Amino acid sequence: MAGAAAEQHRLATVVQSWLGRPVLVIGDAMLDEWRFADSERLCREAPAPVLTLRRRISAAGGAANTAVNIAALGGRAVLVAPVGGDVAGDELHDCLDRAGVWDRTVNEPGRPTPVKRRMLADRQILLREDSGDPEDALTADGVARLLTAMDCATEELRAAAGGQRPTLVVCDYGLGALPAPVRAWLIAARDRFTTVALDAHDLADWHGLAPTVVTPSFAEATRLLARATPGAAGSGGSDLHLEHAGSDPSDGPSELTVGAAPGRAGPLPDPAGSGPTDSSGPAARSAPTDGYPPAGAPGPRGEPTAAEGRVAMTVDGSSVTGTGVTVNATVGEGVDRAVLAESRLTELREQTGADVVAVTLDTEGAVVGGADGTPRRSHSTPVPASHAVGAGDVYLAAMTLALAAEAPLPVAAQLAQLAATSTVSDTGTCVCRRDDLLAALGGEAPTSTVRPVLVGPDELGAIVAQHRRAGRTVVFTNGCFDVLHPGHVRYLEQARGLGDLLVVAVNSDESVRRLKGPDRPVNPVEDRVTLLAALSCVDHVVVFAEDSPAGLIGALRPDVYVKGGDYPPEMVPEAPLVRRLGGQVRTLGYVPDRSTSAIIDRIRAHHLPTEPDPAATRPGPATTPPGPAASPADPAASRPGPEQTVPSTPS
């Protein structure tokens, strides 16, 4: 137990040591958009679901999400990237501001901001729509402004860090943000940075950068090896040769043809290690023939096969089978992608010039190798793909910060995997906060989870700032909440569904009297906030004494401001302030006959007379006469509202 505690302390010390570490992130920034919908029927025109949009979330993606994670983990992140002068670009700027990232992006009006839009029903991704063409090259002026921004941001970080050289993270997803002049500048300016991390779809484009660490996916690593000199791909003079089959390098696994190097003919190595086996021998004849050359043909040639679900390799590195590749179905069984990656770490380091290579295997973890030649394997818990969006950005951010803090490689690899794994519990773009990582280490729970629900304005400001740095959406609403009823509960549940954190501001007793009259509130503020704090949908409750929550709104800058009512958002008095601060305004409608005023009226209607009838005190069946009928002039009475919520000002 003592050893485990010492290990936790050692890891936590590294996390503490990277606080404020200056990091410049450069690359392809994009916007992740998540649209959550309900689907209960198919449309008449086609066998397609009819979707009703319920919630929309925007998050930073790509290089922007890496910067958000560096800030959330405690680093000082600056992002330089081209961003379009469009709505998506505006939303991306808002995401960066909320996360505390220094936004030094360059505006490219004629070039759209890349967006990945995902439509989900029942939390299952139905489709993804990508916009932003990688072929839209930066203009010459755009490249010049990007170079200037990179130079200025480097010096800005260095000055803020007291002369310390910053760390550099390059995120090249092949979307055109890093053309040749930018790559040349980064290679020439390599000495201006201490630690340099590279995440690139095509690692061959970065020859000469000499990064500290590269974090290719398995597909990106095999793509690089496929370009290696024939005969160099295998160990010990193996004839293994990889050819990229031309699949889109920007997304998903790559298909490879595996077989003898060009011009090499003849035998397959014997899986048992006893020497070569003629390709026309019994072993070859017993193997499936799909995708194989005729017996005796010059060397084995693998072709993509749809049936293979994994990549495997014999221990000696001579044969490979898997997704899109096959050589011999009788060898390599039981050996997964990690073994293949481990056997090629040395070559990957040589090809990239990196001190450290971390091959990420999505839900299977990662394989990491450094100068000592010892491969290190980390593992991850399998999750749905919709939970792992951006997990690679988390891994990159944590690995970079750990190495920049001069942590030993095993520690850096452990922290990076732990950070990535701790973020994949739900649908959305992954962000790991420093407190989340410390909690995952087995220490105390994050501060935000042990704080009481009822907080003061100053403490609430610090809490909201923490969540904003983690990229979470803050929802704010306010009201008297005098007599809590089902309409309130439903309203607050729907408000909580609009974001990640729900803050409820409650009018003080004096404020309620000014708004509602001298006979209100029925319940004192202590009782009202106690009931609200007991609701699972409410994260924090704060009391304010003013008639308007404008002061709290200005201090907290909520992402979404929610009011109850049947009027449009532009009629909400606080709407101009919320929008000026970059937030959205949402209104939720009535649930008929579900209001505090109606409940109080019913209580008063059934108030016992001063001289009670003795018969009324005798036990008997309880009766509840109906309440007063709604007036025809009451707009709530004429509206059908099975899917609507509560009064305009929760009372």
XYZ file of C-alpha atoms in Angstrom:
651
model
C 0.000 0.000 0.000
C 2.850 2.336 0.887
C 4.421 1.690 -2.499
C 1.206 2.561 -4.284
C 0.867 5.772 -2.302
C 4.443 6.713 -3.151
C 3.758 6.099 -6.854
C 0.627 8.250 -6.736
C 2.576 11.007 -5.036
C 5.321 10.803 -7.662
C 2.828 11.100 -10.517
C 0.938 13.916 -8.796
C 4.212 15.786 -8.321
C 4.772 15.732 -12.082
C 1.264 17.072 -12.691
C 1.965 19.857 -10.229
C 5.319 20.660 -11.835
C 3.878 21.462 -15.255
C 1.536 24.192 -13.967
C 1.986 27.312 -16.080
C 4.259 25.552 -18.565
C 4.288 27.713 -21.754
C 3.128 25.741 -24.817
C 2.643 26.988 -28.384
C 0.173 24.876 -30.396
C 0.251 25.203 -34.179
C -1.810 23.346 -36.760
C -5.244 22.499 -38.091
C -7.945 23.917 -35.827
C -11.526 22.798 -36.345
C -14.938 22.951 -34.711
C -16.632 19.821 -33.373
C -20.408 20.090 -33.448
C -22.639 17.578 -31.673
C -26.369 17.503 -32.413
C -28.443 15.354 -30.076
C -31.853 14.386 -31.430
C -34.822 12.155 -30.680
C -36.125 9.696 -33.255
C -39.418 7.877 -32.833
C -40.511 7.151 -36.399
C -39.399 6.745 -39.991
C -40.200 9.271 -42.667
C -42.654 8.416 -45.433
C -40.275 9.285 -48.254
C -37.549 6.797 -47.364
C -36.541 4.267 -44.680
C -34.805 7.043 -42.742
C -35.415 8.195 -39.171
C -37.187 11.490 -38.538
C -35.033 13.461 -36.096
C -36.105 16.154 -33.651
C -33.174 18.259 -32.509
C -33.018 18.576 -28.717
C -29.531 19.840 -27.949
C -26.512 21.217 -29.770
C -22.967 21.440 -28.441
C -19.929 23.054 -30.040
C -16.392 22.216 -28.950
C -12.870 22.926 -30.088
C -11.419 20.197 -32.289
C -8.063 19.223 -33.745
C -5.223 21.553 -32.779
C -7.728 23.721 -30.911
C -8.747 20.799 -28.691
C -5.107 20.026 -27.983
C -4.667 23.633 -26.839
C -7.835 23.395 -24.708
C -6.514 20.245 -23.035
C -3.136 21.814 -22.315
C -4.913 24.723 -20.633
C -7.293 22.406 -18.758
C -4.347 20.349 -17.482
C -2.697 23.465 -16.120
C -0.377 24.579 -18.907
C -0.304 28.015 -20.529
C -1.551 27.371 -24.051
C -1.321 29.653 -27.073
C -2.944 28.594 -30.354
C -1.795 29.800 -33.769
C -3.907 28.491 -36.656
C -5.865 29.792 -39.631
C -9.580 30.223 -38.854
C -12.285 31.233 -41.303
C -14.266 34.432 -40.977
C -17.522 32.521 -40.575
C -19.996 31.414 -37.899
C -17.971 28.283 -37.149
C -14.896 30.440 -36.674
C -16.772 32.686 -34.246
C -17.874 29.645 -32.231
C -14.327 28.327 -32.188
C -13.071 31.644 -30.817
C -15.698 31.395 -28.056
C -14.549 27.854 -27.205
C -10.952 29.031 -26.889
C -11.913 32.014 -24.730
C -13.961 29.858 -22.369
C -11.081 27.410 -21.989
C -8.528 30.102 -21.179
C -6.455 29.509 -24.343
C -4.555 32.500 -25.675
C -6.194 32.920 -29.057
C -3.635 34.042 -31.627
C -5.407 32.535 -34.616
C -5.195 34.164 -38.034
C -8.383 35.150 -39.824
C -8.765 33.765 -43.362
C -12.065 35.232 -44.671
C -12.175 33.254 -47.914
C -11.332 29.919 -46.326
C -14.021 28.126 -44.281
C -13.305 26.851 -40.785
C -13.208 23.026 -40.867
C -16.229 21.551 -39.057
C -17.154 17.995 -38.091
C -20.893 17.772 -37.429
C -22.202 14.650 -35.762
C -25.896 13.821 -35.551
C -26.900 11.469 -32.746
C -30.109 9.754 -31.722
C -30.250 7.914 -28.404
C -26.556 8.885 -28.048
C -25.688 6.830 -31.132
C -23.943 8.624 -33.998
C -26.103 8.321 -37.116
C -23.980 10.365 -39.479
C -21.085 12.800 -39.642
C -20.878 15.722 -42.018
C -17.485 17.309 -42.628
C -17.078 20.756 -44.131
C -13.914 22.625 -45.042
C -11.964 21.487 -48.071
C -8.285 20.572 -47.484
C -7.670 21.742 -51.039
C -8.488 25.336 -50.024
C -4.902 26.546 -49.782
C -3.883 29.531 -47.701
C -3.279 32.707 -49.662
C 0.227 34.154 -49.805
C -0.918 36.905 -47.465
C -2.439 34.307 -45.146
C 0.840 32.381 -45.000
C 2.766 35.582 -44.266
C 0.379 36.520 -41.446
C 0.586 32.989 -40.066
C 4.384 33.148 -39.978
C 4.239 36.519 -38.230
C 1.760 35.171 -35.675
C 3.996 32.167 -34.966
C 7.025 34.388 -34.410
C 5.148 36.838 -32.177
C 3.462 34.090 -30.151
C 6.826 32.409 -29.523
C 8.284 35.613 -28.137
C 5.108 36.379 -26.193
C 5.288 33.020 -24.440
C 8.979 33.395 -23.774
C 8.455 36.822 -22.215
C 5.548 35.571 -20.079
C 7.720 32.686 -18.848
C 10.591 34.927 -17.800
C 12.825 34.062 -20.735
C 12.174 30.317 -20.607
C 11.935 28.692 -24.022
C 8.395 27.454 -24.686
C 7.258 24.008 -25.722
C 5.938 23.453 -29.242
C 3.102 21.158 -30.328
C 2.461 20.645 -34.050
C -0.923 19.187 -35.050
C -0.926 18.390 -38.753
C -4.177 16.714 -39.784
C -3.711 17.347 -43.487
C -6.266 20.178 -43.690
C -3.898 22.730 -45.208
C -2.952 24.842 -42.184
C 0.736 23.876 -42.390
C 1.983 24.461 -45.950
C 5.645 24.102 -46.924
C 6.734 27.635 -45.837
C 5.258 27.075 -42.380
C 6.948 23.688 -42.032
C 10.244 25.211 -43.137
C 9.910 27.988 -40.551
C 9.248 25.500 -37.752
C 12.203 23.332 -38.737
C 14.488 26.380 -38.911
C 13.189 27.677 -35.568
C 13.568 24.338 -33.775
C 16.148 25.702 -31.321
C 13.687 28.312 -30.058
C 11.740 25.537 -28.326
C 12.628 22.995 -25.673
C 10.257 20.071 -26.049
C 8.688 19.603 -29.501
C 5.719 17.255 -29.970
C 4.449 16.226 -33.405
C 1.110 14.658 -34.296
C 0.846 14.354 -38.074
C -1.158 12.275 -40.489
C 1.849 12.206 -42.806
C 5.040 12.079 -40.761
C 7.196 12.089 -43.891
C 6.375 15.780 -44.398
C 8.279 16.669 -41.226
C 11.712 15.283 -41.962
C 14.274 17.504 -40.264
C 12.133 18.756 -37.377
C 13.835 16.412 -34.864
C 10.852 16.301 -32.501
C 11.086 15.193 -28.917
C 8.037 12.971 -29.305
C 5.753 11.835 -32.124
C 2.340 10.254 -31.466
C 1.223 8.505 -34.660
C -1.787 6.248 -34.776
C -1.145 2.701 -35.921
C -2.320 3.601 -39.434
C -0.030 6.650 -39.583
C 2.939 4.615 -38.367
C 2.416 1.874 -40.958
C 1.962 4.503 -43.649
C 5.389 5.892 -42.826
C 6.959 2.426 -42.824
C 5.344 1.685 -46.171
C 7.537 4.383 -47.674
C 10.695 2.913 -46.205
C 13.467 1.602 -48.402
C 12.683 -1.955 -49.537
C 14.198 -4.425 -47.152
C 14.485 -1.902 -44.327
C 10.997 -2.530 -43.011
C 11.750 -5.801 -41.334
C 14.280 -6.817 -38.789
C 17.078 -9.159 -39.505
C 16.851 -8.761 -43.293
C 13.201 -9.825 -43.480
C 11.517 -9.691 -46.870
C 8.452 -7.982 -45.340
C 7.335 -5.037 -47.442
C 4.429 -2.662 -46.882
C 2.664 -0.660 -49.563
C 0.046 1.982 -48.853
C -3.065 1.114 -50.823
C -4.170 4.700 -51.346
C -6.916 5.056 -48.741
C -7.704 8.509 -47.418
C -4.972 9.365 -44.901
C -7.086 11.955 -43.132
C -9.453 9.602 -41.366
C -9.601 5.956 -40.397
C -7.193 3.048 -40.777
C -4.991 2.642 -43.765
C -5.095 -0.405 -46.023
C -1.788 -2.042 -46.727
C -0.563 -4.636 -49.130
C 1.993 -6.830 -47.408
C 4.355 -9.232 -49.079
C 7.831 -9.515 -50.568
C 9.729 -6.357 -51.375
C 9.691 -5.443 -55.074
C 12.077 -7.619 -57.013
C 12.338 -10.164 -54.225
C 11.076 -13.599 -55.055
C 10.972 -16.931 -53.409
C 10.304 -18.466 -50.049
C 8.358 -17.386 -47.006
C 10.227 -17.542 -43.694
C 9.262 -20.546 -41.658
C 7.019 -19.458 -38.758
C 8.759 -22.004 -36.541
C 12.100 -20.408 -37.281
C 13.583 -23.555 -38.874
C 14.341 -21.873 -42.173
C 12.584 -20.890 -45.355
C 9.568 -22.793 -46.592
C 8.882 -22.999 -50.286
C 5.747 -21.039 -51.139
C 4.438 -24.014 -53.099
C 4.820 -26.376 -50.149
C 2.146 -27.846 -47.898
C 1.862 -24.794 -45.645
C 1.179 -22.509 -48.572
C -1.280 -24.932 -50.202
C -3.243 -25.327 -46.973
C -3.723 -21.597 -46.536
C -6.708 -19.766 -48.046
C -6.007 -18.716 -51.620
C -8.065 -15.496 -51.733
C -5.675 -12.655 -52.391
C -2.702 -14.964 -52.933
C -0.635 -15.553 -56.032
C -0.611 -19.000 -57.575
C 1.712 -21.517 -55.988
C 5.265 -20.943 -57.095
C 4.696 -17.325 -58.081
C 7.502 -14.892 -57.216
C 7.026 -14.110 -53.564
C 3.857 -13.668 -51.520
C 1.640 -10.703 -52.332
C -1.088 -9.812 -49.873
C -4.266 -8.050 -50.940
C -6.840 -6.268 -48.789
C -9.460 -8.561 -47.329
C -12.668 -7.331 -45.755
C -13.012 -10.241 -43.364
C -9.903 -9.615 -41.261
C -10.615 -7.657 -38.098
C -7.169 -7.215 -36.490
C -3.568 -6.782 -37.418
C -1.235 -9.467 -36.173
C 2.396 -10.367 -36.651
C 4.680 -13.264 -35.970
C 7.328 -12.685 -33.350
C 10.111 -12.572 -35.904
C 8.289 -9.879 -37.876
C 7.981 -11.935 -41.025
C 4.249 -12.167 -41.619
C 1.297 -9.861 -41.055
C -2.450 -10.341 -41.203
C -5.227 -7.926 -40.408
C -7.505 -5.149 -41.525
C -6.779 -4.640 -45.180
C -3.667 -6.813 -45.115
C -2.910 -10.503 -45.266
C -0.026 -12.822 -46.077
C -0.653 -16.134 -44.414
C -3.677 -16.913 -42.280
C -1.850 -19.723 -40.470
C 0.820 -17.547 -38.861
C 0.682 -14.670 -36.440
C -2.454 -15.809 -34.663
C -2.909 -14.344 -31.196
C -0.430 -11.502 -31.745
C -2.000 -8.054 -32.004
C -1.093 -4.606 -33.291
C 0.898 -3.830 -30.167
C 3.434 -6.546 -31.016
C 3.792 -5.199 -34.531
C 4.261 -1.659 -33.201
C 6.790 -2.787 -30.597
C 8.877 -4.554 -33.213
C 9.107 -1.373 -35.303
C 9.727 1.299 -32.669
C 13.429 1.576 -33.444
C 12.753 2.067 -37.124
C 10.021 4.591 -36.422
C 12.447 6.596 -34.293
C 14.976 6.514 -37.122
C 12.406 7.535 -39.726
C 11.024 10.449 -37.678
C 14.184 11.567 -35.896
C 12.194 11.602 -32.647
C 13.563 10.783 -29.222
C 10.251 9.142 -28.271
C 7.663 7.365 -30.406
C 4.208 6.680 -28.975
C 2.056 4.579 -31.321
C -1.550 4.978 -30.229
C -3.852 1.992 -30.674
C -7.178 3.730 -29.915
C -9.156 1.495 -27.515
C -6.157 -0.856 -27.105
C -3.923 1.758 -25.491
C -0.470 2.661 -26.795
C 3.061 1.412 -27.323
C 5.871 3.811 -26.381
C 9.578 3.570 -27.075
C 12.552 5.791 -26.295
C 16.294 5.834 -26.708
C 16.786 2.923 -24.306
C 15.066 0.606 -26.791
C 12.630 -0.758 -24.211
C 9.017 -0.780 -25.427
C 6.378 0.193 -22.910
C 2.745 -0.854 -23.276
C -0.215 0.973 -21.790
C -3.818 -0.171 -21.897
C -7.193 1.507 -22.247
C -10.730 0.436 -21.465
C -12.733 -0.268 -24.663
C -15.494 2.309 -25.145
C -17.884 3.271 -27.951
C -16.199 5.318 -30.660
C -18.424 8.307 -29.859
C -16.816 8.460 -26.396
C -13.247 8.608 -27.717
C -13.442 11.660 -30.016
C -10.466 13.838 -29.116
C -8.869 11.271 -26.804
C -5.737 11.436 -28.951
C -5.568 15.183 -28.314
C -5.753 14.498 -24.570
C -2.962 11.928 -24.839
C -0.786 14.348 -26.817
C -1.354 17.211 -24.376
C -0.519 15.174 -21.272
C 2.495 13.480 -22.877
C 3.863 16.846 -24.006
C 3.448 18.504 -20.615
C 5.024 15.563 -18.806
C 8.076 15.467 -21.075
C 8.371 19.259 -20.918
C 8.456 18.901 -17.126
C 11.353 16.441 -17.597
C 9.397 13.467 -16.306
C 10.938 10.040 -17.023
C 9.415 8.382 -20.081
C 7.555 5.642 -18.151
C 5.909 8.315 -16.009
C 5.022 10.461 -19.015
C 3.524 7.466 -20.814
C 1.507 6.476 -17.764
C 0.122 9.983 -17.239
C -0.751 10.386 -20.917
C -2.675 7.116 -21.029
C -4.408 7.835 -17.733
C -5.489 11.287 -18.921
C -6.894 9.897 -22.164
C -8.654 6.990 -20.460
C -10.270 9.179 -17.808
C -12.060 11.314 -20.436
C -13.896 8.639 -22.437
C -16.861 8.079 -20.136
C -19.432 9.928 -22.246
C -20.290 11.148 -25.726
C -18.545 14.338 -26.802
C -15.130 15.814 -27.510
C -12.694 14.678 -24.813
C -11.164 17.199 -22.420
C -9.186 16.269 -19.297
C -8.929 18.713 -16.427
C -6.023 18.738 -14.035
C -8.325 17.860 -11.108
C -9.774 14.955 -13.092
C -6.300 13.582 -13.709
C -5.306 13.926 -10.064
C -8.504 12.131 -9.049
C -7.743 9.335 -11.521
C -4.368 8.904 -9.841
C -6.229 7.704 -6.769
C -5.794 10.824 -4.698
C -8.505 13.017 -3.298
C -11.583 13.737 -5.374
C -11.503 16.866 -7.547
C -12.143 20.043 -5.623
C -15.183 20.784 -7.760
C -16.932 17.612 -6.584
C -16.379 18.113 -2.874
C -17.543 21.720 -2.806
C -21.064 22.185 -1.430
C -23.894 22.775 -3.851
C -24.826 26.024 -2.092
C -22.004 28.517 -2.651
C -21.345 32.238 -2.463
C -20.843 34.456 -5.516
C -17.050 34.642 -5.158
C -16.601 30.886 -4.740
C -19.012 30.258 -7.593
C -16.912 32.431 -9.889
C -13.844 30.280 -9.226
C -15.816 27.071 -9.776
C -17.234 28.270 -13.094
C -13.782 29.389 -14.229
C -12.436 25.873 -13.586
C -15.189 24.267 -15.626
C -14.728 26.785 -18.422
C -11.024 25.995 -18.648
C -12.036 22.349 -19.069
C -14.255 23.244 -22.010
C -17.520 22.582 -20.187
C -20.746 24.425 -21.009
C -22.195 26.477 -18.136
C -25.988 26.920 -17.958
C -27.487 29.630 -15.733
C -31.047 30.285 -14.625
C -32.684 32.277 -11.856
C -35.978 32.653 -9.995
C -37.755 32.718 -6.642
C -38.596 28.979 -6.513
C -40.887 29.725 -3.582
C -42.942 26.509 -3.503
C -41.022 23.818 -5.384
C -43.323 21.767 -7.640
C -43.078 19.340 -10.606
C -43.016 22.202 -13.092
C -39.830 23.506 -11.490
C -38.230 20.078 -11.524
C -39.009 19.477 -15.170
C -37.801 22.956 -16.093
C -34.498 22.482 -14.268
C -33.966 19.028 -15.775
C -34.423 20.444 -19.259
C -32.121 23.357 -18.453
C -29.434 20.945 -17.224
C -29.733 19.076 -20.525
C -28.532 22.187 -22.366
C -25.008 21.979 -20.946
C -22.566 20.408 -18.511
C -23.099 22.533 -15.370
C -26.352 24.083 -14.103
C -26.158 27.102 -11.791
C -29.409 28.268 -10.182
C -29.562 31.798 -8.749
C -32.298 32.311 -6.141
C -33.823 35.640 -5.116
C -33.327 36.552 -1.463
C -36.394 37.021 0.757
C -36.210 40.820 0.440
C -35.925 40.569 -3.331
C -38.964 38.265 -3.501
C -41.034 40.702 -1.443
C -40.192 43.516 -3.823
C -41.127 41.374 -6.845
C -44.121 39.396 -5.529
C -45.596 41.453 -2.695
C -45.447 41.577 1.107
C -46.999 38.122 1.580
C -44.217 36.349 -0.307
C -42.105 34.315 -0.066
C -44.062 31.540 1.552
C -40.843 29.691 2.328
C -37.668 31.438 3.551
C -34.594 31.384 1.362
C -32.905 28.770 3.571
C -35.682 26.274 2.808
C -35.841 27.153 -0.872
C -32.150 26.629 -1.535
C -32.087 23.409 0.516
C -34.724 21.836 -1.738
C -33.020 23.043 -4.924
C -29.636 21.737 -3.760
C -31.194 18.283 -3.254
C -32.086 17.980 -6.959
C -29.620 15.854 -8.937
C -29.932 18.132 -11.977
C -28.708 21.198 -10.027
C -24.944 21.595 -9.655
C -24.729 24.842 -7.694
C -27.146 27.267 -6.016
C -26.348 30.896 -5.225
C -28.491 33.577 -3.531
C -28.639 37.137 -4.867
C -30.265 40.168 -3.227
C -30.817 42.341 -6.300
C -34.013 42.386 -8.347
C -32.086 41.357 -11.491
C -29.380 38.679 -11.896
C -27.422 40.970 -14.250
C -24.523 41.272 -11.815
C -24.127 37.501 -11.534
C -24.464 37.088 -15.297
C -21.703 39.606 -15.860
C -19.431 37.871 -13.358
C -20.088 34.287 -14.482
C -20.541 34.845 -18.253
C -22.765 31.752 -18.716
C -22.702 29.929 -22.032
C -26.476 29.398 -21.910
C -29.008 31.564 -20.048
C -32.378 29.869 -19.543
C -35.714 31.494 -18.688
C -39.174 30.064 -18.422
C -41.944 31.651 -20.482
C -43.957 31.695 -23.647
C -42.231 34.752 -25.071
C -39.294 34.596 -27.528
C -35.701 34.910 -26.298
C -35.364 38.487 -27.574
C -38.021 39.530 -25.046
C -35.925 38.371 -22.098
C -34.578 41.514 -20.352
C -31.178 39.954 -19.760
C -30.815 38.751 -23.384
C -28.702 41.692 -24.675
C -26.232 41.306 -21.799
C -25.943 37.533 -22.253
C -25.360 37.839 -25.985
C -22.860 40.650 -25.537
C -20.885 38.275 -23.302
C -20.975 35.548 -25.964
C -23.768 33.386 -24.496
C -27.044 31.985 -25.818
C -30.556 32.679 -24.506
C -33.118 29.876 -24.332
C -36.735 30.033 -23.152
C -38.827 27.090 -22.006
C -42.623 27.199 -21.977
C -45.436 26.605 -19.492
C -46.845 23.509 -17.909
C -50.499 24.545 -17.379
C -51.664 24.828 -13.761
C -48.153 24.134 -12.500
C -47.103 27.356 -10.807
C -46.453 28.588 -7.282
C -49.253 31.147 -7.562
C -51.775 28.451 -8.544
C -50.715 26.282 -5.610
C -51.041 29.183 -3.169
C -54.477 30.056 -4.576
C -55.659 26.475 -4.062
C -54.385 26.470 -0.487
C -56.172 29.714 0.240
C -59.387 28.403 -1.381
C -59.384 25.463 1.023
C -58.429 27.438 4.117
C -60.543 26.249 7.108
C -63.056 28.743 8.573
C -62.425 30.404 11.922
C -65.275 28.419 13.570
C -64.713 24.923 12.225
C -67.618 22.553 11.935
C -67.129 19.813 14.550
C -68.147 17.284 11.927
C -65.238 18.389 9.837
C -62.833 17.058 12.451
C -64.235 13.536 12.347
C -62.124 11.098 10.301
C -63.448 10.329 6.882
C -62.370 9.944 3.286
C -60.129 12.752 2.148
C -61.647 15.027 -0.467
C -59.903 17.598 -2.593
C -62.286 19.928 -4.402
C -61.025 21.089 -7.738
C -59.152 24.377 -7.881
C -60.512 27.470 -9.581
C -60.988 27.120 -13.308
C -58.549 28.932 -15.518
C -59.842 32.153 -16.958
C -60.355 32.171 -20.738
C -58.148 35.234 -20.766
C -55.318 33.269 -19.272
C -52.992 32.383 -22.172
C -51.821 29.255 -20.361
C -55.340 27.875 -20.350
C -55.626 27.870 -24.128
C -52.243 26.360 -24.890
C -51.855 22.611 -25.193
C -48.641 21.963 -23.361
C -47.734 18.314 -22.879
C -44.154 19.058 -23.913
C -43.864 22.538 -22.377
C -42.448 23.489 -19.047
C -42.900 26.244 -16.488
C -43.877 29.873 -15.853
C -41.742 32.713 -17.162
C -40.179 33.471 -13.788
C -39.892 30.352 -11.625
C -41.600 31.415 -8.464
